Coordinates of N, CA and C in Angstrom, one line a residue:
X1 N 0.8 -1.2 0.0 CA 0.0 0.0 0.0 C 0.9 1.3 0.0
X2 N 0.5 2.1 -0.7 CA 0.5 3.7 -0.9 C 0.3 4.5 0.4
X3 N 1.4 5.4 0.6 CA 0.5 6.2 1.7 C -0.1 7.3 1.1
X4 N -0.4 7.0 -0.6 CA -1.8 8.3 -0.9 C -2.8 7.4 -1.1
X5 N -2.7 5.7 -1.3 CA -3.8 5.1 -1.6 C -5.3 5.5 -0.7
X6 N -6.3 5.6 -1.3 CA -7.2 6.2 -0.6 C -7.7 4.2 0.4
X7 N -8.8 5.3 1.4 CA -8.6 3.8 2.7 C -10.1 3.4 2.2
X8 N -10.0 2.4 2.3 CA -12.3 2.4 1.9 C -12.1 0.3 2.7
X9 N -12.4 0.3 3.8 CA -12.2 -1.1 4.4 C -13.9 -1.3 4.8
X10 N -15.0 -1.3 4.6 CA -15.8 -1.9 4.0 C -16.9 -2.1 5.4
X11 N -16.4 -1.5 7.0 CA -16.3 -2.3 7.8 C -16.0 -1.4 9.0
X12 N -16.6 -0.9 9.8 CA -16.4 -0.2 11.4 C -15.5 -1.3 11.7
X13 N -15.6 -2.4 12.4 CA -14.2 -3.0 13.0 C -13.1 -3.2 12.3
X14 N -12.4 -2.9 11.3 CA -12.1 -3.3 10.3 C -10.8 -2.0 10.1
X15 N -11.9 -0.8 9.6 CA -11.6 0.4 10.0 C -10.7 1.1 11.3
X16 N -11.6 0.4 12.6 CA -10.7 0.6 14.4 C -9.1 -0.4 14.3
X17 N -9.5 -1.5 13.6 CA -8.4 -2.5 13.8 C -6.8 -1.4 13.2
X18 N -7.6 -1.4 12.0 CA -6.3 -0.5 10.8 C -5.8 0.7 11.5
X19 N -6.4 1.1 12.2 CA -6.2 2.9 12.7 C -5.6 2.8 14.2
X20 N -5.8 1.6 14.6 CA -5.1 1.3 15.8 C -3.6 0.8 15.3
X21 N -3.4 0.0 14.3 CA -2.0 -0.9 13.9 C -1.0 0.9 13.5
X22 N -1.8 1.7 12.5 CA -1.7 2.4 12.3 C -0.8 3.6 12.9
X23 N -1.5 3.5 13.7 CA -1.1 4.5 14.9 C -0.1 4.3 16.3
X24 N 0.3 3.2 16.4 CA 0.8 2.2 17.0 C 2.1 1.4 16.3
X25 N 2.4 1.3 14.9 CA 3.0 1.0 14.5 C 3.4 -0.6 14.4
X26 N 4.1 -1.6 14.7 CA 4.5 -3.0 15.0 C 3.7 -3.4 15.9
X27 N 2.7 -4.2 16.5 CA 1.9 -4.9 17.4 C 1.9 -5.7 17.5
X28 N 2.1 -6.1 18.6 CA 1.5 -8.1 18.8 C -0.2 -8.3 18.2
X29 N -0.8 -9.1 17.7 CA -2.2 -9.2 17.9 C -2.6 -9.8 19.0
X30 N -2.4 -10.0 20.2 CA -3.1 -9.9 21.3 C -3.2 -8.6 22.2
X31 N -2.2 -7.9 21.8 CA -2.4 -6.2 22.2 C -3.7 -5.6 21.0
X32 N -4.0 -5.6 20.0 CA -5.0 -5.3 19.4 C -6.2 -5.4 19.9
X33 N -5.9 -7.0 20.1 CA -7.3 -7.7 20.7 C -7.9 -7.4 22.0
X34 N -7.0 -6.9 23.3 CA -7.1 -6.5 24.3 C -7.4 -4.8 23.9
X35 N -7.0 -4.5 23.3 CA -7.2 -3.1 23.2 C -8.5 -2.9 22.7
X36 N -8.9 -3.4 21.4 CA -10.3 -2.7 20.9 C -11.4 -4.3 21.5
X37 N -11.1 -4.6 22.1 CA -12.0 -5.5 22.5 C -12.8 -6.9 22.0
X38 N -11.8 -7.4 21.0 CA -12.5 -8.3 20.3 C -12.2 -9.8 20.5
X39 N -12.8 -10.7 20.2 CA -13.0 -11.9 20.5 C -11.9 -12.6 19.0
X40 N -10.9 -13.4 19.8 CA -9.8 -13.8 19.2 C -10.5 -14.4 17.1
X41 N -11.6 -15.0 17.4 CA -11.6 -15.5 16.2 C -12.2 -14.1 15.3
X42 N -12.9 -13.4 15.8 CA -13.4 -12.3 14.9 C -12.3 -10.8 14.4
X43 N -11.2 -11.5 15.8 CA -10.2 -10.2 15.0 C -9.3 -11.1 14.0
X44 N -9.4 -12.7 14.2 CA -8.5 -13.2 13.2 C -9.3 -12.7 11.6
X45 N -10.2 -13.3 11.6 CA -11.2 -12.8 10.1 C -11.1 -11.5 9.5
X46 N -10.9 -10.6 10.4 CA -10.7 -9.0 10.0 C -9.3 -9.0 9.7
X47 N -8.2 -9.5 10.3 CA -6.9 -9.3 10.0 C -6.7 -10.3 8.7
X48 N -7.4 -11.2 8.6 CA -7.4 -11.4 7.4 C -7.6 -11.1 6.1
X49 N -8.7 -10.2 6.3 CA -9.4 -9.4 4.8 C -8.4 -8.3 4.7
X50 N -8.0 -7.8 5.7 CA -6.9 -6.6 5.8 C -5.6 -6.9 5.4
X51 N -5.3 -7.9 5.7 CA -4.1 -8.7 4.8 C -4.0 -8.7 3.4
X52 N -5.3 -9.7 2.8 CA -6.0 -10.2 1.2 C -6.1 -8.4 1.0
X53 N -6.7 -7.7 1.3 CA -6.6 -6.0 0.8 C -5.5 -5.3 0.5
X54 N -4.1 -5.7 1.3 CA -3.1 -5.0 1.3 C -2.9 -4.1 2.2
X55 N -3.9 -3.6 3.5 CA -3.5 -3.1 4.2 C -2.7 -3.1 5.2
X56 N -2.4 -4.7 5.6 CA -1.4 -4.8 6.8 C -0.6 -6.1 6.2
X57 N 0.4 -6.4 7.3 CA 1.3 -7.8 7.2 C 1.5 -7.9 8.5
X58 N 1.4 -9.1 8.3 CA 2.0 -9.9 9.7 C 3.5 -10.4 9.6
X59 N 4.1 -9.9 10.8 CA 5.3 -10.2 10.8 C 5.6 -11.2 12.0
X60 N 5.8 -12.5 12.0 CA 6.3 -13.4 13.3 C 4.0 -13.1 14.2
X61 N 4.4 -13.1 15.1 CA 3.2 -13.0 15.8 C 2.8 -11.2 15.9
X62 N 3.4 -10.3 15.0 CA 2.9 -9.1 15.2 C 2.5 -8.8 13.9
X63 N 1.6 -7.3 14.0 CA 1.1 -7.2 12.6 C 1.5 -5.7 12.4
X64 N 1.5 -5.4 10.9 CA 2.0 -3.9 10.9 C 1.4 -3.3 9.6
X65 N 1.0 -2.2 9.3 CA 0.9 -1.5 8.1 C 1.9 -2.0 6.7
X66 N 1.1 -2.3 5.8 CA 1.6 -2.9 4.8 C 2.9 -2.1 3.5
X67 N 3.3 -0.7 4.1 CA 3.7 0.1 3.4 C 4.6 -0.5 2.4
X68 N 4.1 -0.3 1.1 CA 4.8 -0.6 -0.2 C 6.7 -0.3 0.0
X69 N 7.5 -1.1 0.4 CA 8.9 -0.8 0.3 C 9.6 0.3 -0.6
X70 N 9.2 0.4 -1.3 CA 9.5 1.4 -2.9 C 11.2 0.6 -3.5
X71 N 11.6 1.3 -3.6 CA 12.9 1.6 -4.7 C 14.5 1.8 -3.7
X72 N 15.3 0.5 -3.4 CA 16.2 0.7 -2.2 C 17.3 1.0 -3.6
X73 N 18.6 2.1 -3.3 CA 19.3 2.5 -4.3 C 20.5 2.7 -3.5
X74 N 21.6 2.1 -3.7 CA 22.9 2.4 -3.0 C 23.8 2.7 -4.2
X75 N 24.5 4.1 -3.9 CA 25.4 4.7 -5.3 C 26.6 5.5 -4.1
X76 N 27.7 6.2 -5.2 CA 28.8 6.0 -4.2 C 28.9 7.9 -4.4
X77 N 28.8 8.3 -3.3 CA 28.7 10.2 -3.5 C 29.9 10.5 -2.9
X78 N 30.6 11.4 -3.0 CA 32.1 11.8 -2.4 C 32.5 10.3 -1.9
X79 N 33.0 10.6 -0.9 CA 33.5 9.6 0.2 C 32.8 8.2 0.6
X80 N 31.8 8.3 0.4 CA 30.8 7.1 1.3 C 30.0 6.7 0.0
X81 N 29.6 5.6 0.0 CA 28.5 4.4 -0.4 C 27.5 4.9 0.0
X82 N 26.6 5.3 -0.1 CA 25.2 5.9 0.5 C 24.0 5.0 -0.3
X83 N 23.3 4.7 0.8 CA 22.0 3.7 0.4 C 20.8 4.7 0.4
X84 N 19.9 5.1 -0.3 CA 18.5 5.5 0.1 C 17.7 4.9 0.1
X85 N 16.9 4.9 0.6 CA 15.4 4.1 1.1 C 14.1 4.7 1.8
X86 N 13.2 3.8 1.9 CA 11.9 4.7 2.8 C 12.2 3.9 3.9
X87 N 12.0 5.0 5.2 CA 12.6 4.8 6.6 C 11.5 3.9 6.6
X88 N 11.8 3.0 7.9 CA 10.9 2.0 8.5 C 11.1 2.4 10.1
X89 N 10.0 1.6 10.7 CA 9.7 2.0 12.4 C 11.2 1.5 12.9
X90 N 12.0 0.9 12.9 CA 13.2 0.4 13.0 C 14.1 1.6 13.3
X91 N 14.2 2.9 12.3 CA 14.9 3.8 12.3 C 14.3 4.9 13.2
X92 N 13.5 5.0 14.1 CA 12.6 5.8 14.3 C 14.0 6.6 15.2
X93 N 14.5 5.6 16.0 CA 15.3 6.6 17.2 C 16.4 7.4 16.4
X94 N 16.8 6.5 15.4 CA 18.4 7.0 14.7 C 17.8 8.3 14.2
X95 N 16.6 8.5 13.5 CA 16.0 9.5 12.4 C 15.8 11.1 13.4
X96 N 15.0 10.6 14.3 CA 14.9 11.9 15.3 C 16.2 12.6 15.6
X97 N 17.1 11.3 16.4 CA 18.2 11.6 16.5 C 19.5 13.0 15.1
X98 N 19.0 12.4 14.6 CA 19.2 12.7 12.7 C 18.6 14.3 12.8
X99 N 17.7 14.3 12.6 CA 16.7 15.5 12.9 C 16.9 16.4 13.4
X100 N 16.9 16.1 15.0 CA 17.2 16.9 15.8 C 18.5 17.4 16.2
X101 N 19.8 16.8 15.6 CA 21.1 16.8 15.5 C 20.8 18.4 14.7
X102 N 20.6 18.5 13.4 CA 20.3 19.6 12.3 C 19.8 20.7 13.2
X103 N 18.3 20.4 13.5 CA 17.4 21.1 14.3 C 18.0 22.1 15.2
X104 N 19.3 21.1 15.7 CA 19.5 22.0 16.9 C 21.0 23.2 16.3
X105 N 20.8 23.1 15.6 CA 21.9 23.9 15.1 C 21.0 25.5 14.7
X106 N 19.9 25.3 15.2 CA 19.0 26.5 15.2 C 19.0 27.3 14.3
X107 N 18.5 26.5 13.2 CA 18.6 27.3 11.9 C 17.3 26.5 10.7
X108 N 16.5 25.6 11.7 CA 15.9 24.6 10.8 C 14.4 24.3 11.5
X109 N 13.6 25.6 11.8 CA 12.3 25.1 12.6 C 11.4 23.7 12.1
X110 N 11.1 24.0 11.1 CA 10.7 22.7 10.7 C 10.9 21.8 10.8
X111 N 12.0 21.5 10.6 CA 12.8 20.0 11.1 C 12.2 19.7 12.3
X112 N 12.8 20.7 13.7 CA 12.4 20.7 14.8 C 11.3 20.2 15.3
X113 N 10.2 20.7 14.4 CA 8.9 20.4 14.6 C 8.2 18.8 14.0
X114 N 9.0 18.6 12.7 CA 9.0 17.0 12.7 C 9.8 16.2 13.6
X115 N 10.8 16.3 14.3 CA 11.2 15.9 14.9 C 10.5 15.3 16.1
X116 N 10.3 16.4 16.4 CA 9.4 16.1 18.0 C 8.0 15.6 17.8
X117 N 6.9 15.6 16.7 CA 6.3 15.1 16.3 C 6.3 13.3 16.1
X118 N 7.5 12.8 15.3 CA 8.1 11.7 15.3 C 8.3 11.0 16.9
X119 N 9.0 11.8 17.3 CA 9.3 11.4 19.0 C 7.9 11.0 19.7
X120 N 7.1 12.0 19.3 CA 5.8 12.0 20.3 C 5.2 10.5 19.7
X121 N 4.9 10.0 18.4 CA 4.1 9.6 17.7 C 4.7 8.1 18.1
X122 N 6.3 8.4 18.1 CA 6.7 6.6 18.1 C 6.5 5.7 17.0
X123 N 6.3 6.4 15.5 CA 5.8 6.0 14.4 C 6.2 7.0 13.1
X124 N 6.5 6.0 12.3 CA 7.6 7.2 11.4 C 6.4 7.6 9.9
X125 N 6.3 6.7 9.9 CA 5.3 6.5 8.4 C 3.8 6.5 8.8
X126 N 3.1 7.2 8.2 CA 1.6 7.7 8.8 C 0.7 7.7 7.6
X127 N -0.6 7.1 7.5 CA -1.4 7.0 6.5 C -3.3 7.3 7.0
X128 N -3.5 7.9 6.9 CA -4.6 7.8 7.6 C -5.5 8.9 7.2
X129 N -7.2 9.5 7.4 CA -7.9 10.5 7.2 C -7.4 11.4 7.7
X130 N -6.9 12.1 8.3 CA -6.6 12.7 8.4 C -5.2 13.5 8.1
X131 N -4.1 12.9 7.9 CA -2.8 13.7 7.6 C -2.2 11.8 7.1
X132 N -0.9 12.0 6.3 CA 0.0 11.0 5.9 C 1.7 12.1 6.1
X133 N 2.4 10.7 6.1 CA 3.8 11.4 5.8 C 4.6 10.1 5.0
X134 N 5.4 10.5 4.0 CA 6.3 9.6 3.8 C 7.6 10.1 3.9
X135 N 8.8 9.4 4.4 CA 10.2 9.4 4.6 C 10.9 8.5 4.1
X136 N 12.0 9.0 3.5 CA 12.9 8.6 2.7 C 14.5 8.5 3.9
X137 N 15.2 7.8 4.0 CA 16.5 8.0 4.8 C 17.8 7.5 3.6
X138 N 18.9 8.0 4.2 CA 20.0 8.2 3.6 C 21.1 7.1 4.7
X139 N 21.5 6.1 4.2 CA 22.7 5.5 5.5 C 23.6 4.7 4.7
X140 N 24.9 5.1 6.0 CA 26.1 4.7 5.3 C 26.5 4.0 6.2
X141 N 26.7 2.7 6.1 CA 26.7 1.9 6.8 C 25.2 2.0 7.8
X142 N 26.0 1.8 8.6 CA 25.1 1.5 10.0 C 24.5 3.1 10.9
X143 N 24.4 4.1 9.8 CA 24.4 5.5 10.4 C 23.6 5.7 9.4
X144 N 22.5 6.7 10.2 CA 21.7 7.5 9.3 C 22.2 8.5 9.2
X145 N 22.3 9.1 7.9 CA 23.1 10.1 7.5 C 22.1 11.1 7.1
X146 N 20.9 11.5 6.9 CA 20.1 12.1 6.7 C 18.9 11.5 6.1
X147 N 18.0 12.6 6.0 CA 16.4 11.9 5.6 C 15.6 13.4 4.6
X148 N 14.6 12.8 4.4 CA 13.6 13.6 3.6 C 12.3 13.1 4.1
X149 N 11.6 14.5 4.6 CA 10.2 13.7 5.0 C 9.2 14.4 4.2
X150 N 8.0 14.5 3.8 CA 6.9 14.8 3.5 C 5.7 14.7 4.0
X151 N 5.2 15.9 4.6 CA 4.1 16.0 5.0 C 2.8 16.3 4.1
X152 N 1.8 15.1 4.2 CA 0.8 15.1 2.9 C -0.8 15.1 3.3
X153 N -1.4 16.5 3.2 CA -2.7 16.9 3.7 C -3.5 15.6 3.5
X154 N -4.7 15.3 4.3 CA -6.0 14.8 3.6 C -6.8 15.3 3.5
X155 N -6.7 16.6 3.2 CA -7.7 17.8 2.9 C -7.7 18.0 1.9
X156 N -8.9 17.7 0.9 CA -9.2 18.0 -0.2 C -8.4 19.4 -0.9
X157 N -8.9 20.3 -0.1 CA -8.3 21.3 -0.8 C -6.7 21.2 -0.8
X158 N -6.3 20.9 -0.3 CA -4.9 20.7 0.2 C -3.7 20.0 -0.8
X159 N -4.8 18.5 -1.2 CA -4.2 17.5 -1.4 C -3.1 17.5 -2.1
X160 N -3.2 18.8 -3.0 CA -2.2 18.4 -4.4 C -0.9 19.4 -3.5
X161 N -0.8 19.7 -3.0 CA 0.2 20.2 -1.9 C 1.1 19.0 -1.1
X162 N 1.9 19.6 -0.8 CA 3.0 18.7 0.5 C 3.9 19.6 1.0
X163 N 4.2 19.6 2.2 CA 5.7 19.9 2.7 C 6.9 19.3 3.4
X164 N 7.9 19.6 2.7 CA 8.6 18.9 2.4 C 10.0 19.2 3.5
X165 N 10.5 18.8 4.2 CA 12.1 19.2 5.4 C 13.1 17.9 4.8
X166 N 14.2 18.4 4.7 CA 15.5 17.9 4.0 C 16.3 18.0 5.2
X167 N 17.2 17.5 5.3 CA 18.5 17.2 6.0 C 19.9 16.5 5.8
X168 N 21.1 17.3 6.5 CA 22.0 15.6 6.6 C 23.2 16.7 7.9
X169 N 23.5 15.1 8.4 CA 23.9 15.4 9.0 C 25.5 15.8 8.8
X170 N 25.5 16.7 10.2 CA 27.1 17.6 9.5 C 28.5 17.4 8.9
X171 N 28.2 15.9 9.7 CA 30.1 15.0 9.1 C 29.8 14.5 7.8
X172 N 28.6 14.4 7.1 CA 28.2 13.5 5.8 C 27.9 14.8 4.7
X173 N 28.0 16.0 5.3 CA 27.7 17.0 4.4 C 28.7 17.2 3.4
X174 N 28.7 18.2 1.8 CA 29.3 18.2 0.7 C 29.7 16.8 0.1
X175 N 29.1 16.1 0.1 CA 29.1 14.8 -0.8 C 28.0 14.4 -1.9
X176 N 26.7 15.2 -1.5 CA 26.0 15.4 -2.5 C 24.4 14.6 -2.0
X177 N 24.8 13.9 -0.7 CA 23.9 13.4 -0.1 C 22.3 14.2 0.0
X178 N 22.2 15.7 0.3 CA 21.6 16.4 0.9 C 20.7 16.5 -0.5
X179 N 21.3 16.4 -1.8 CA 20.8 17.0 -3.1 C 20.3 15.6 -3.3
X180 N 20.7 14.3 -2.9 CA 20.1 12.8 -3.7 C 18.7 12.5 -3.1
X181 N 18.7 13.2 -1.7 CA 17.3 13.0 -0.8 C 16.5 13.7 -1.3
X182 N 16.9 15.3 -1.9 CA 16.1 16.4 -2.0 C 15.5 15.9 -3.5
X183 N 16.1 15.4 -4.4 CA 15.4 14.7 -5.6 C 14.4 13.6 -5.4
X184 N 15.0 12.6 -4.3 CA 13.8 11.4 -3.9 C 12.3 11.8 -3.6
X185 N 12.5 12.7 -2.6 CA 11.5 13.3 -2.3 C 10.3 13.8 -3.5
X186 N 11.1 14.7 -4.2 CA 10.5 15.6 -5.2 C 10.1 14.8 -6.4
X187 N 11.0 13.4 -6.9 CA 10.7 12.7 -7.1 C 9.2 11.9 -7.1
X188 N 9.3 11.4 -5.7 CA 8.5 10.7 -5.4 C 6.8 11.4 -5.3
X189 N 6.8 12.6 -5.1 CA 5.8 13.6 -4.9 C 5.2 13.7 -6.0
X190 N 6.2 14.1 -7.2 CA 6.0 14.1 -9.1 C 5.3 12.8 -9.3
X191 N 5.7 11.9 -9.3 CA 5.2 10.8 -9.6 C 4.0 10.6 -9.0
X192 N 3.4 10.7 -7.6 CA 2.1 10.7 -7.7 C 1.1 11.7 -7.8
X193 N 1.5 13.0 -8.6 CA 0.7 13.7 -8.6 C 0.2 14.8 -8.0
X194 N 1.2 14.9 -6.9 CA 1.6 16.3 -6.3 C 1.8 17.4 -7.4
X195 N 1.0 18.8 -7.3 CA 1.9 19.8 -7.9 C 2.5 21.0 -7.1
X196 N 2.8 20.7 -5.8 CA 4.2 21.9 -5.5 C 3.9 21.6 -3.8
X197 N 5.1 21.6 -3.5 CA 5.7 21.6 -2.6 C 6.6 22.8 -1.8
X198 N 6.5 22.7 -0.5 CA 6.6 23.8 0.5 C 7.7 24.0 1.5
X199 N 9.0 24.9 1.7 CA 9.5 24.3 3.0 C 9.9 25.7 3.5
X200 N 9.4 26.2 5.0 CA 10.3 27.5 5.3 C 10.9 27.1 6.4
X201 N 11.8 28.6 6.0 CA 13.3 28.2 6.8 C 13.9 29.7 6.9
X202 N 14.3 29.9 8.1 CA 14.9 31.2 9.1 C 15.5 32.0 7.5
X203 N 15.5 33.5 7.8 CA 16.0 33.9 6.9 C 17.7 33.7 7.2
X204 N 18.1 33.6 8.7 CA 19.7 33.5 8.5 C 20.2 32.3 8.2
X205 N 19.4 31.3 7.7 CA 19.6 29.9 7.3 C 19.9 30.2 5.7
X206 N 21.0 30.7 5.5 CA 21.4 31.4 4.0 C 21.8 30.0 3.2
X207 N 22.5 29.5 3.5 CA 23.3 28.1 3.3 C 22.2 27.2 2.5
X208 N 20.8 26.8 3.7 CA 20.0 25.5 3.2 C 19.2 27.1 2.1
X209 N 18.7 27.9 2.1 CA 17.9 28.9 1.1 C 18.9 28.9 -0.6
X210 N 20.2 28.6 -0.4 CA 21.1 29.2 -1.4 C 20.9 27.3 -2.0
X211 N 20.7 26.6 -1.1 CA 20.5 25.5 -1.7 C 19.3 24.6 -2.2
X212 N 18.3 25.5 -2.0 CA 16.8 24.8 -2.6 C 16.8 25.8 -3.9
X213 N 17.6 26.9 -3.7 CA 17.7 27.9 -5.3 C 18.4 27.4 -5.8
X214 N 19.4 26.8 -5.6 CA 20.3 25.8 -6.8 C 18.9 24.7 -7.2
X215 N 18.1 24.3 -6.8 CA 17.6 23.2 -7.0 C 16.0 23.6 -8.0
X216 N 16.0 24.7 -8.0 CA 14.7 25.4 -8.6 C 13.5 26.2 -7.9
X217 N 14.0 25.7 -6.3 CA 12.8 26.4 -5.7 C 13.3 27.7 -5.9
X218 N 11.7 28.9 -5.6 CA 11.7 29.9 -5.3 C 10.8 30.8 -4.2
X219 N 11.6 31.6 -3.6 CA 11.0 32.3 -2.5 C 9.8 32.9 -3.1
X220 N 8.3 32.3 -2.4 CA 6.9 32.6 -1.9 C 6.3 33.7 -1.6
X221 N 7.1 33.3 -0.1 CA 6.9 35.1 0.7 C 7.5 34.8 1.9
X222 N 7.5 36.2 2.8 CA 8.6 36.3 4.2 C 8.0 36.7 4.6
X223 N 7.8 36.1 5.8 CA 6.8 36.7 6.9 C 7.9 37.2 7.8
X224 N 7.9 38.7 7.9 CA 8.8 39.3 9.5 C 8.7 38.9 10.3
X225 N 9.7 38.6 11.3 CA 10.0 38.4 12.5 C 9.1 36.9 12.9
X226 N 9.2 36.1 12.3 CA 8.3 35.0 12.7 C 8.4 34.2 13.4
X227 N 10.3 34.1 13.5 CA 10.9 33.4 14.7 C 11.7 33.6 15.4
X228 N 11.8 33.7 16.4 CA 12.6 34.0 17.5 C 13.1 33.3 18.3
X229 N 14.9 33.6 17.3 CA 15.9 32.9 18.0 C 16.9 33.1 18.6
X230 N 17.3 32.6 19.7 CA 18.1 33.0 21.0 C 18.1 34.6 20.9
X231 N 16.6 34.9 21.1 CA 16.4 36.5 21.7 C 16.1 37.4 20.4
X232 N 16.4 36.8 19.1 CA 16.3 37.9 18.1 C 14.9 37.2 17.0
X233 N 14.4 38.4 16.7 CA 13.4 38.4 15.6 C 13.9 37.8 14.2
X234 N 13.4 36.6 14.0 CA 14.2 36.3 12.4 C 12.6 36.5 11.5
X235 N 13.1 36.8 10.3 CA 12.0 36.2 9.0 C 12.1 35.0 8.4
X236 N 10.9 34.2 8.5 CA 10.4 33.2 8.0 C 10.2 33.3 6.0
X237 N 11.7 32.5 5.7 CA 11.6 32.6 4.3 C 10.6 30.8 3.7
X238 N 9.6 31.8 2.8 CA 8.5 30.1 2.3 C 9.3 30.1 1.2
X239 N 9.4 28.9 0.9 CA 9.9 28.5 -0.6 C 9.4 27.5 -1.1
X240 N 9.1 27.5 -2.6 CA 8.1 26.2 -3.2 C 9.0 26.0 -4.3
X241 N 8.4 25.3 -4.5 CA 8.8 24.5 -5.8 C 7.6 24.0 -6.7
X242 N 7.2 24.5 -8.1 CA 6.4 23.5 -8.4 C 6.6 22.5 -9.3
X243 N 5.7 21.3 -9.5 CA 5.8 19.9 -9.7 C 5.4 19.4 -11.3
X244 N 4.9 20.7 -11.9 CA 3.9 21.0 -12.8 C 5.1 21.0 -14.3

């Protein structure tokens, strides 16, 4: 499954089961069963059709959202072998970690804000009525070296929108890593039918701004003083990109 596939499960239990796995990420199925209340043979039937549908898999005795793996690519950028991929619950701690490494270099609100989001959620990949995200990671060896996430409305009006936060971390930077994520992403958004994407970022964040203009985005608009960092008034520069 897609995290833009639309959800249509046919079925109020059916529906609770998916939104619980969902939200929760990796589960035992007797934590399901204790949780929404159901009688062992009637949640096996449902986790069955949800299986045959595509919405979930079972792994060992737990079950989990079925997310389509996509396209795993390892190529060799400066110095390092770099693999990309779509993160899995596996990476959740390394990726925050990841994140909030950037984040805190206080130049990257957004990030920040996925960041702690991620942390709170305990769940990296999100599909649901209400909001989806997909993330892409970058690692060399046994190190996440950065990521690309997208945030993707379920609001109609919204839909054909996303926003998009890039990163890498500081010892893996100038290798080209930061530009292979920023393509996946944009990539991956093109292909299903996104037409433009979103990311703001401090105006004294000249560095990541000088680098989405190498890439085609363009500044939106600047909201004055939007953020306030260690004591000073910065402007919030929007930049988009369109897909079109």
């Amino acid at each position: 499954m897609e995290v833009t596939d639309s959800l249509n499960f046919g079925h109020k239990d059916r529906k609770d089961i998916y939104e619980y796995i969902e939200r929760n990420g990796t589960v035992r199925e007797d934590e399901v069963r204790r949780a929404l209340n159901f009688e062992p043979a009637a949640l096996g039937a449902h986790l069955t059709v949800l299986r045959r549908d595509g919405y979930i898999r079972k792994v060992g005795n737990h079950v989990e959202v079925a997310y389509a793996p996509g396209e795993e690519e390892t190529v060799e950028l400066g110095d390092f072998d770099v693999t990309i991929r779509m993160a899995q619950n596996v990476d959740l701690e390394s990726l925050v970690d990841a994140i909030h490494e950037v984040a805190d270099e206080g130049r990257y609100i957004e990030a920040e804000t996925v960041a702690d989001l991620l942390d709170h959620e305990e769940v990296v990949l999100r599909h649901n009525d209400v909001n989806s995200r997909m993330v892409f990671v970058a690692t060399v060896g046994d190190e996440l070296a950065g990521w690309v996430h997208l945030d993707l409305p379920e609001a109609e009006k919204l839909s054909h929108t996303a926003v998009l936060t890039v990163g890498t971390r500081p010892e893996f930077r100038g290798n080209g890593i930061g530009s292979r994520l920023l393509d996946r992403g944009v990539d991956w958004a093109r292909e299903r039918g996104f037409e433009k994407l979103y990311n703001s970022i401090p105006a004294t964040n000249e560095e990541a701004i000088a680098f989405l203009e190498g890439h085609g985005w363009e500044t939106e608009a600047v909201r004055d003083g939007h953020y306030k960092i260690d004591g000073d008034y910065v402007d919030e520069v929007m930049m988009a990109v369109s897909l079109r």
